[in-house]
């Protein structure tokens, strides 16, 4: 959890906590020796804090982050930072004019495999991007959607795209830049919920090339997360734990065959170098210690990801209705 990592941090010391679930907040306050505040305003006005971590339901991310920034406090916010790209840009602008940092929890940016992809592509040997495909299959039982945090458009903003696949979409936007046009559809192939359990996106990038993006929580799928990109000079595939480049044949990746928060999963995650919240804390720590805005997780680099999701949802929901 965020609190566990904060408690072990050498840079930050958790001091005060607030949330709507009073019983849960009381438990965490006792466990981590924190002050339980009665409101966000109490934290912002009555305590000498330098960083606010926001991991509430999605609908509160923007308003809480904005309030903290306007109070002169830097922010780490869970994804999505907001439901509209204009609100994301507002947070970025508020941080910039106050010399603060607003960072987003896109931990896959810290995956060892993705860092190697960035290094490989920086050499330029791959040639022009032509087309690609991403599959994000994360099966969920019906019980997962019983929570209103997960099944309500008002609270969650959407389903599989904004809750799960947003991380992999973010990596694509970092690699390929701005999306010129978006097409696709939202579906409920298994779960009967207000939010989608399946999305199909077709994105044409301004830098050239077309990418197909498919994500689903339908339990009929075998768990799999993989991106394949075809360039002039070969094919690159990558997932959370590795990457492969081939000039002549289809690259085959080792598949991550485990999931969850078990001890085995955590050990393997560490072995494969998967990014996590500790990386984001360390990243934010560099802003405070070195006064640099060269922060991997800074929200300013995630505006396009939010714009793509907003545009796609607006189009797909209009067609659906």
mmCIF file of C-alpha atoms in Angstrom:
data_model
loop_
_atom_site.group_PDB
_atom_site.id
_atom_site.type_symbol
_atom_site.label_atom_id
_atom_site.label_comp_id
_atom_site.label_asym_id
_atom_site.label_seq_id
_atom_site.Cartn_x
_atom_site.Cartn_y
_atom_site.Cartn_z
ATOM 1 C CA UNK A 1 0.000 0.000 0.000
ATOM 2 C CA UNK A 2 0.984 3.642 -0.294
ATOM 3 C CA UNK A 3 1.168 4.034 3.475
ATOM 4 C CA UNK A 4 3.454 1.037 3.938
ATOM 5 C CA UNK A 5 5.885 2.443 1.381
ATOM 6 C CA UNK A 6 5.689 5.935 2.871
ATOM 7 C CA UNK A 7 6.400 4.539 6.329
ATOM 8 C CA UNK A 8 9.612 2.951 4.991
ATOM 9 C CA UNK A 9 10.659 6.004 2.977
ATOM 10 C CA UNK A 10 13.885 7.804 3.876
ATOM 11 C CA UNK A 11 12.602 11.022 2.309
ATOM 12 C CA UNK A 12 9.024 11.313 3.530
ATOM 13 C CA UNK A 13 7.413 10.690 6.897
ATOM 14 C CA UNK A 14 3.627 10.167 6.938
ATOM 15 C CA UNK A 15 1.999 12.400 9.530
ATOM 16 C CA UNK A 16 -1.741 12.825 8.970
ATOM 17 C CA UNK A 17 -4.499 10.930 7.154
ATOM 18 C CA UNK A 18 -8.041 11.677 6.020
ATOM 19 C CA UNK A 19 -10.747 9.635 4.313
ATOM 20 C CA UNK A 20 -14.498 9.109 4.218
ATOM 21 C CA UNK A 21 -14.335 5.611 5.729
ATOM 22 C CA UNK A 22 -13.831 6.644 9.349
ATOM 23 C CA UNK A 23 -13.367 3.095 10.632
ATOM 24 C CA UNK A 24 -10.643 2.401 8.068
ATOM 25 C CA UNK A 25 -8.948 5.737 8.733
ATOM 26 C CA UNK A 26 -8.947 5.095 12.483
ATOM 27 C CA UNK A 27 -7.340 1.685 11.922
ATOM 28 C CA UNK A 28 -4.613 3.109 9.662
ATOM 29 C CA UNK A 29 -3.971 6.052 11.976
ATOM 30 C CA UNK A 30 -3.373 3.659 14.877
ATOM 31 C CA UNK A 31 -1.260 1.284 12.797
ATOM 32 C CA UNK A 32 1.060 3.960 11.390
ATOM 33 C CA UNK A 33 0.908 6.417 14.313
ATOM 34 C CA UNK A 34 -0.820 9.159 12.309
ATOM 35 C CA UNK A 35 -3.162 12.008 13.139
ATOM 36 C CA UNK A 36 -6.675 11.294 11.847
ATOM 37 C CA UNK A 37 -7.985 14.531 10.326
ATOM 38 C CA UNK A 38 -11.684 15.321 9.997
ATOM 39 C CA UNK A 39 -11.345 16.959 6.582
ATOM 40 C CA UNK A 40 -8.928 17.629 3.746
ATOM 41 C CA UNK A 41 -9.051 21.319 4.676
ATOM 42 C CA UNK A 42 -7.748 20.468 8.147
ATOM 43 C CA UNK A 43 -4.724 18.763 6.585
ATOM 44 C CA UNK A 44 -4.015 21.613 4.183
ATOM 45 C CA UNK A 45 -4.502 24.420 6.704
ATOM 46 C CA UNK A 46 -3.637 22.934 10.061
ATOM 47 C CA UNK A 47 -0.574 20.754 9.459
ATOM 48 C CA UNK A 48 2.884 21.518 8.127
ATOM 49 C CA UNK A 49 2.919 18.996 5.265
ATOM 50 C CA UNK A 50 5.068 19.159 2.127
ATOM 51 C CA UNK A 51 3.390 16.360 0.158
ATOM 52 C CA UNK A 52 -0.170 15.069 -0.189
ATOM 53 C CA UNK A 53 -0.744 11.527 -1.474
ATOM 54 C CA UNK A 54 -4.192 11.018 -3.020
ATOM 55 C CA UNK A 55 -5.534 7.469 -3.399
ATOM 56 C CA UNK A 56 -9.276 7.998 -3.055
ATOM 57 C CA UNK A 57 -12.036 6.977 -5.448
ATOM 58 C CA UNK A 58 -11.331 8.293 -8.946
ATOM 59 C CA UNK A 59 -13.943 11.053 -8.808
ATOM 60 C CA UNK A 60 -12.095 12.862 -6.005
ATOM 61 C CA UNK A 61 -8.591 12.810 -7.482
ATOM 62 C CA UNK A 62 -8.861 16.124 -9.311
ATOM 63 C CA UNK A 63 -10.576 18.215 -6.631
ATOM 64 C CA UNK A 64 -8.259 16.975 -3.875
ATOM 65 C CA UNK A 65 -5.133 17.490 -5.991
ATOM 66 C CA UNK A 66 -6.223 20.987 -6.998
ATOM 67 C CA UNK A 67 -6.935 21.964 -3.385
ATOM 68 C CA UNK A 68 -3.508 20.725 -2.266
ATOM 69 C CA UNK A 69 -1.651 22.544 -5.039
ATOM 70 C CA UNK A 70 -3.536 25.774 -4.362
ATOM 71 C CA UNK A 71 -2.502 25.422 -0.720
ATOM 72 C CA UNK A 72 1.134 25.299 -1.848
ATOM 73 C CA UNK A 73 1.664 21.554 -1.389
ATOM 74 C CA UNK A 74 3.091 19.082 -3.924
ATOM 75 C CA UNK A 75 0.998 16.052 -4.849
ATOM 76 C CA UNK A 76 1.205 12.378 -5.750
ATOM 77 C CA UNK A 77 -2.126 11.341 -7.245
ATOM 78 C CA UNK A 78 -3.395 7.927 -8.269
ATOM 79 C CA UNK A 79 -4.500 7.440 -11.848
ATOM 80 C CA UNK A 80 -6.516 8.911 -13.440
ATOM 81 C CA UNK A 81 -5.585 12.399 -12.273
ATOM 82 C CA UNK A 82 -8.904 13.667 -13.660
ATOM 83 C CA UNK A 83 -11.671 12.669 -16.062
ATOM 84 C CA UNK A 84 -10.872 15.462 -18.563
ATOM 85 C CA UNK A 85 -7.578 16.499 -20.108
ATOM 86 C CA UNK A 86 -8.386 20.165 -19.430
ATOM 87 C CA UNK A 87 -8.523 19.393 -15.707
ATOM 88 C CA UNK A 88 -5.213 17.543 -15.971
ATOM 89 C CA UNK A 89 -3.696 20.598 -17.654
ATOM 90 C CA UNK A 90 -5.083 22.770 -14.847
ATOM 91 C CA UNK A 91 -3.213 20.664 -12.278
ATOM 92 C CA UNK A 92 -0.025 20.891 -14.334
ATOM 93 C CA UNK A 93 -0.357 24.677 -14.625
ATOM 94 C CA UNK A 94 -1.122 25.118 -10.921
ATOM 95 C CA UNK A 95 1.999 23.143 -9.991
ATOM 96 C CA UNK A 96 4.201 25.004 -12.464
ATOM 97 C CA UNK A 97 3.252 28.509 -11.364
ATOM 98 C CA UNK A 98 3.848 27.607 -7.706
ATOM 99 C CA UNK A 99 7.119 25.723 -8.311
ATOM 100 C CA UNK A 100 5.504 22.522 -7.024
ATOM 101 C CA UNK A 101 5.420 18.988 -8.392
ATOM 102 C CA UNK A 102 2.362 16.906 -9.219
ATOM 103 C CA UNK A 103 3.206 13.283 -9.910
ATOM 104 C CA UNK A 104 0.942 10.456 -11.091
ATOM 105 C CA UNK A 105 1.072 6.771 -10.191
ATOM 106 C CA UNK A 106 2.064 5.341 -13.564
ATOM 107 C CA UNK A 107 4.460 2.787 -12.115
ATOM 108 C CA UNK A 108 4.910 0.837 -15.355
ATOM 109 C CA UNK A 109 7.137 3.678 -16.532
ATOM 110 C CA UNK A 110 9.662 2.277 -14.057
ATOM 111 C CA UNK A 111 9.496 -1.318 -15.333
ATOM 112 C CA UNK A 112 12.979 -2.549 -16.178
ATOM 113 C CA UNK A 113 11.617 -3.938 -19.458
ATOM 114 C CA UNK A 114 10.181 -0.552 -20.490
ATOM 115 C CA UNK A 115 13.407 1.270 -19.647
ATOM 116 C CA UNK A 116 15.210 -1.139 -21.966
ATOM 117 C CA UNK A 117 12.637 -0.491 -24.700
ATOM 118 C CA UNK A 118 13.266 3.253 -24.364
ATOM 119 C CA UNK A 119 17.028 2.722 -24.587
ATOM 120 C CA UNK A 120 16.682 0.487 -27.636
ATOM 121 C CA UNK A 121 14.385 2.863 -29.523
ATOM 122 C CA UNK A 122 16.627 5.826 -28.702
ATOM 123 C CA UNK A 123 19.294 4.291 -30.966
ATOM 124 C CA UNK A 124 16.981 4.730 -33.974
ATOM 125 C CA UNK A 125 17.896 1.432 -35.666
ATOM 126 C CA UNK A 126 14.257 0.313 -35.871
ATOM 127 C CA UNK A 127 13.182 2.747 -38.595
ATOM 128 C CA UNK A 128 9.691 4.193 -38.946
ATOM 129 C CA UNK A 129 6.823 2.791 -36.865
ATOM 130 C CA UNK A 130 4.255 1.152 -39.158
ATOM 131 C CA UNK A 131 1.629 -0.564 -37.018
ATOM 132 C CA UNK A 132 1.175 -2.370 -33.738
ATOM 133 C CA UNK A 133 -1.107 -4.124 -31.298
ATOM 134 C CA UNK A 134 -1.563 -4.134 -27.529
ATOM 135 C CA UNK A 135 -3.542 -6.763 -25.619
ATOM 136 C CA UNK A 136 -4.394 -6.176 -21.967
ATOM 137 C CA UNK A 137 -6.362 -9.161 -20.671
ATOM 138 C CA UNK A 138 -6.960 -8.950 -16.916
ATOM 139 C CA UNK A 139 -9.826 -11.338 -16.019
ATOM 140 C CA UNK A 140 -12.026 -10.243 -13.121
ATOM 141 C CA UNK A 141 -14.834 -12.121 -11.371
ATOM 142 C CA UNK A 142 -18.259 -10.523 -11.111
ATOM 143 C CA UNK A 143 -17.596 -9.797 -7.434
ATOM 144 C CA UNK A 144 -14.959 -7.251 -8.486
ATOM 145 C CA UNK A 145 -17.672 -4.980 -9.894
ATOM 146 C CA UNK A 146 -19.846 -5.069 -6.770
ATOM 147 C CA UNK A 147 -17.882 -2.098 -5.463
ATOM 148 C CA UNK A 148 -19.309 1.251 -6.602
ATOM 149 C CA UNK A 149 -15.706 2.405 -6.976
ATOM 150 C CA UNK A 150 -15.472 -0.026 -9.899
ATOM 151 C CA UNK A 151 -18.978 -0.142 -11.391
ATOM 152 C CA UNK A 152 -20.030 3.520 -11.568
ATOM 153 C CA UNK A 153 -19.124 5.903 -14.394
ATOM 154 C CA UNK A 154 -19.642 8.810 -12.004
ATOM 155 C CA UNK A 155 -17.164 7.480 -9.429
ATOM 156 C CA UNK A 156 -14.758 5.458 -11.580
ATOM 157 C CA UNK A 157 -14.902 7.376 -14.852
ATOM 158 C CA UNK A 158 -15.081 4.124 -16.789
ATOM 159 C CA UNK A 159 -14.101 0.482 -16.694
ATOM 160 C CA UNK A 160 -11.179 -1.550 -17.959
ATOM 161 C CA UNK A 161 -9.600 1.284 -19.947
ATOM 162 C CA UNK A 162 -9.336 3.856 -17.174
ATOM 163 C CA UNK A 163 -8.842 1.370 -14.330
ATOM 164 C CA UNK A 164 -6.458 -1.212 -15.765
ATOM 165 C CA UNK A 165 -5.278 -0.567 -19.316
ATOM 166 C CA UNK A 166 -4.474 3.111 -18.691
ATOM 167 C CA UNK A 167 -0.942 2.077 -17.690
ATOM 168 C CA UNK A 168 -0.222 0.379 -21.008
ATOM 169 C CA UNK A 169 -1.877 3.158 -22.986
ATOM 170 C CA UNK A 170 0.395 5.594 -21.158
ATOM 171 C CA UNK A 171 3.492 3.690 -22.296
ATOM 172 C CA UNK A 172 2.288 3.872 -25.898
ATOM 173 C CA UNK A 173 1.758 7.622 -25.680
ATOM 174 C CA UNK A 174 5.258 8.038 -24.258
ATOM 175 C CA UNK A 175 6.723 6.016 -27.136
ATOM 176 C CA UNK A 176 4.679 7.344 -30.058
ATOM 177 C CA UNK A 177 3.528 10.812 -29.018
ATOM 178 C CA UNK A 178 0.242 12.486 -29.866
ATOM 179 C CA UNK A 179 -2.694 10.539 -31.256
ATOM 180 C CA UNK A 180 -4.103 12.113 -34.428
ATOM 181 C CA UNK A 181 -7.361 10.169 -34.577
ATOM 182 C CA UNK A 182 -9.167 7.553 -32.487
ATOM 183 C CA UNK A 183 -11.837 5.027 -33.371
ATOM 184 C CA UNK A 184 -13.238 1.984 -31.623
ATOM 185 C CA UNK A 185 -15.959 0.729 -29.326
ATOM 186 C CA UNK A 186 -16.779 -0.163 -25.738
ATOM 187 C CA UNK A 187 -18.516 -3.426 -24.830
ATOM 188 C CA UNK A 188 -19.753 -5.541 -21.966
ATOM 189 C CA UNK A 189 -18.916 -9.021 -23.154
ATOM 190 C CA UNK A 190 -19.388 -10.705 -19.777
ATOM 191 C CA UNK A 191 -20.045 -8.310 -16.882
ATOM 192 C CA UNK A 192 -23.408 -6.544 -16.648
ATOM 193 C CA UNK A 193 -22.184 -3.220 -15.289
ATOM 194 C CA UNK A 194 -22.516 0.477 -16.021
ATOM 195 C CA UNK A 195 -18.837 0.625 -16.986
ATOM 196 C CA UNK A 196 -17.266 -1.298 -19.854
ATOM 197 C CA UNK A 197 -15.427 -4.589 -19.402
ATOM 198 C CA UNK A 198 -13.945 -4.545 -22.924
ATOM 199 C CA UNK A 199 -12.540 -1.860 -25.231
ATOM 200 C CA UNK A 200 -11.208 -1.858 -28.784
ATOM 201 C CA UNK A 201 -9.264 1.225 -29.874
ATOM 202 C CA UNK A 202 -7.691 2.065 -33.213
ATOM 203 C CA UNK A 203 -5.244 4.946 -32.870
ATOM 204 C CA UNK A 204 -3.505 6.793 -35.675
ATOM 205 C CA UNK A 205 -0.459 8.623 -34.365
ATOM 206 C CA UNK A 206 0.717 11.996 -35.571
ATOM 207 C CA UNK A 207 4.229 10.586 -35.866
ATOM 208 C CA UNK A 208 2.890 7.948 -38.263
ATOM 209 C CA UNK A 209 1.535 4.436 -37.934
ATOM 210 C CA UNK A 210 -1.624 2.805 -36.602
ATOM 211 C CA UNK A 211 -1.987 0.916 -33.336
ATOM 212 C CA UNK A 212 -4.771 -1.453 -32.260
ATOM 213 C CA UNK A 213 -5.441 -1.554 -28.516
ATOM 214 C CA UNK A 214 -7.619 -4.264 -26.962
ATOM 215 C CA UNK A 215 -8.350 -4.542 -23.235
ATOM 216 C CA UNK A 216 -10.789 -6.721 -21.295
ATOM 217 C CA UNK A 217 -11.652 -8.019 -17.834
ATOM 218 C CA UNK A 218 -13.789 -10.823 -19.302
ATOM 219 C CA UNK A 219 -12.864 -13.948 -17.269
ATOM 220 C CA UNK A 220 -12.954 -15.961 -20.491
ATOM 221 C CA UNK A 221 -9.563 -14.513 -21.421
ATOM 222 C CA UNK A 222 -6.241 -15.971 -20.350
ATOM 223 C CA UNK A 223 -4.306 -13.303 -18.405
ATOM 224 C CA UNK A 224 -1.950 -11.512 -20.773
ATOM 225 C CA UNK A 225 -0.428 -8.068 -21.226
ATOM 226 C CA UNK A 226 1.732 -7.509 -24.295
ATOM 227 C CA UNK A 227 2.539 -4.834 -26.862
ATOM 228 C CA UNK A 228 3.835 -5.618 -30.350
ATOM 229 C CA UNK A 229 5.195 -2.865 -32.602
ATOM 230 C CA UNK A 230 6.177 -3.338 -36.241
ATOM 231 C CA UNK A 231 8.830 -0.999 -37.622
ATOM 232 C CA UNK A 232 10.494 -0.735 -41.021
ATOM 233 C CA UNK A 233 13.433 -2.827 -39.892
ATOM 234 C CA UNK A 234 11.834 -5.374 -37.603
ATOM 235 C CA UNK A 235 9.361 -6.140 -34.830
ATOM 236 C CA UNK A 236 9.555 -5.199 -31.157
ATOM 237 C CA UNK A 237 7.475 -6.918 -28.480
ATOM 238 C CA UNK A 238 7.440 -6.107 -24.783
ATOM 239 C CA UNK A 239 5.463 -6.835 -21.632
ATOM 240 C CA UNK A 240 5.916 -6.192 -17.926
ATOM 241 C CA UNK A 241 8.882 -8.521 -17.554
ATOM 242 C CA UNK A 242 10.802 -8.435 -20.823
ATOM 243 C CA UNK A 243 11.248 -7.285 -24.402
ATOM 244 C CA UNK A 244 12.467 -8.809 -27.671
ATOM 245 C CA UNK A 245 13.466 -7.395 -31.037
ATOM 246 C CA UNK A 246 13.612 -9.422 -34.241
ATOM 247 C CA UNK A 247 14.347 -8.415 -37.817
ATOM 248 C CA UNK A 248 13.058 -11.563 -39.456
ATOM 249 C CA UNK A 249 10.637 -13.496 -37.268
ATOM 250 C CA UNK A 250 7.950 -12.924 -34.674
ATOM 251 C CA UNK A 251 9.517 -12.271 -31.245
ATOM 252 C CA UNK A 252 8.210 -14.576 -28.511
ATOM 253 C CA UNK A 253 8.122 -13.277 -24.947
ATOM 254 C CA UNK A 254 8.175 -15.056 -21.624
ATOM 255 C CA UNK A 255 4.664 -14.736 -20.184
ATOM 256 C CA UNK A 256 4.045 -13.543 -16.659
ATOM 257 C CA UNK A 257 2.014 -16.465 -15.332
ATOM 258 C CA UNK A 258 1.206 -15.147 -11.877
ATOM 259 C CA UNK A 259 -0.892 -12.345 -10.454
ATOM 260 C CA UNK A 260 -2.053 -10.870 -7.204
ATOM 261 C CA UNK A 261 -0.338 -9.762 -4.035
ATOM 262 C CA UNK A 262 1.019 -13.098 -2.807
ATOM 263 C CA UNK A 263 4.550 -13.381 -1.442
ATOM 264 C CA UNK A 264 5.580 -15.273 -4.583
ATOM 265 C CA UNK A 265 4.194 -12.508 -6.794
ATOM 266 C CA UNK A 266 5.998 -9.785 -4.854
ATOM 267 C CA UNK A 267 9.294 -11.674 -5.001
ATOM 268 C CA UNK A 268 8.951 -12.235 -8.743
ATOM 269 C CA UNK A 269 7.911 -8.626 -9.309
ATOM 270 C CA UNK A 270 11.107 -7.500 -7.592
ATOM 271 C CA UNK A 271 13.183 -10.033 -9.569
ATOM 272 C CA UNK A 272 11.800 -8.853 -12.908
ATOM 273 C CA UNK A 273 12.175 -5.210 -11.964
ATOM 274 C CA UNK A 274 8.522 -4.200 -12.069
ATOM 275 C CA UNK A 275 7.886 -0.590 -11.186
ATOM 276 C CA UNK A 276 5.924 0.171 -8.033
ATOM 277 C CA UNK A 277 4.931 2.988 -5.702
ATOM 278 C CA UNK A 278 8.381 3.029 -4.090
ATOM 279 C CA UNK A 279 9.831 4.115 -7.438
ATOM 280 C CA UNK A 280 7.348 6.982 -7.620
ATOM 281 C CA UNK A 281 8.273 8.054 -4.084
ATOM 282 C CA UNK A 282 11.958 7.998 -4.990
ATOM 283 C CA UNK A 283 11.184 9.933 -8.149
ATOM 284 C CA UNK A 284 9.308 12.577 -6.180
ATOM 285 C CA UNK A 285 12.125 12.640 -3.633
ATOM 286 C CA UNK A 286 14.515 13.850 -6.335
ATOM 287 C CA UNK A 287 12.312 16.914 -6.813
ATOM 288 C CA UNK A 288 12.610 17.805 -3.133
ATOM 289 C CA UNK A 289 16.297 16.937 -2.694
ATOM 290 C CA UNK A 290 17.724 18.077 -6.040
ATOM 291 C CA UNK A 291 15.102 20.672 -6.982
ATOM 292 C CA UNK A 292 14.837 19.162 -10.448
ATOM 293 C CA UNK A 293 11.652 18.834 -12.460
ATOM 294 C CA UNK A 294 13.145 15.963 -14.451
ATOM 295 C CA UNK A 295 10.710 13.576 -12.790
ATOM 296 C CA UNK A 296 9.702 10.405 -14.648
ATOM 297 C CA UNK A 297 6.224 10.309 -13.127
ATOM 298 C CA UNK A 298 5.354 14.010 -13.439
ATOM 299 C CA UNK A 299 1.794 14.603 -14.549
ATOM 300 C CA UNK A 300 2.842 16.996 -17.320
ATOM 301 C CA UNK A 301 4.017 13.972 -19.326
ATOM 302 C CA UNK A 302 0.643 12.202 -18.972
ATOM 303 C CA UNK A 303 -1.733 14.797 -20.428
ATOM 304 C CA UNK A 304 -1.946 12.951 -23.749
ATOM 305 C CA UNK A 305 -2.897 9.673 -22.055
ATOM 306 C CA UNK A 306 -5.834 11.375 -20.352
ATOM 307 C CA UNK A 307 -6.823 13.190 -23.561
ATOM 308 C CA UNK A 308 -6.968 9.918 -25.507
ATOM 309 C CA UNK A 309 -9.176 8.271 -22.875
ATOM 310 C CA UNK A 310 -11.493 11.279 -22.657
ATOM 311 C CA UNK A 311 -11.831 11.529 -26.449
ATOM 312 C CA UNK A 312 -12.427 7.814 -26.864
ATOM 313 C CA UNK A 313 -15.060 7.623 -24.120
ATOM 314 C CA UNK A 314 -16.903 10.651 -25.517
ATOM 315 C CA UNK A 315 -17.014 9.100 -28.990
ATOM 316 C CA UNK A 316 -17.819 5.541 -27.922
ATOM 317 C CA UNK A 317 -20.547 6.491 -25.437
ATOM 318 C CA UNK A 318 -22.225 8.765 -27.966
ATOM 319 C CA UNK A 319 -22.370 5.898 -30.468
ATOM 320 C CA UNK A 320 -23.588 3.465 -27.786
ATOM 321 C CA UNK A 321 -26.437 5.757 -26.712
#
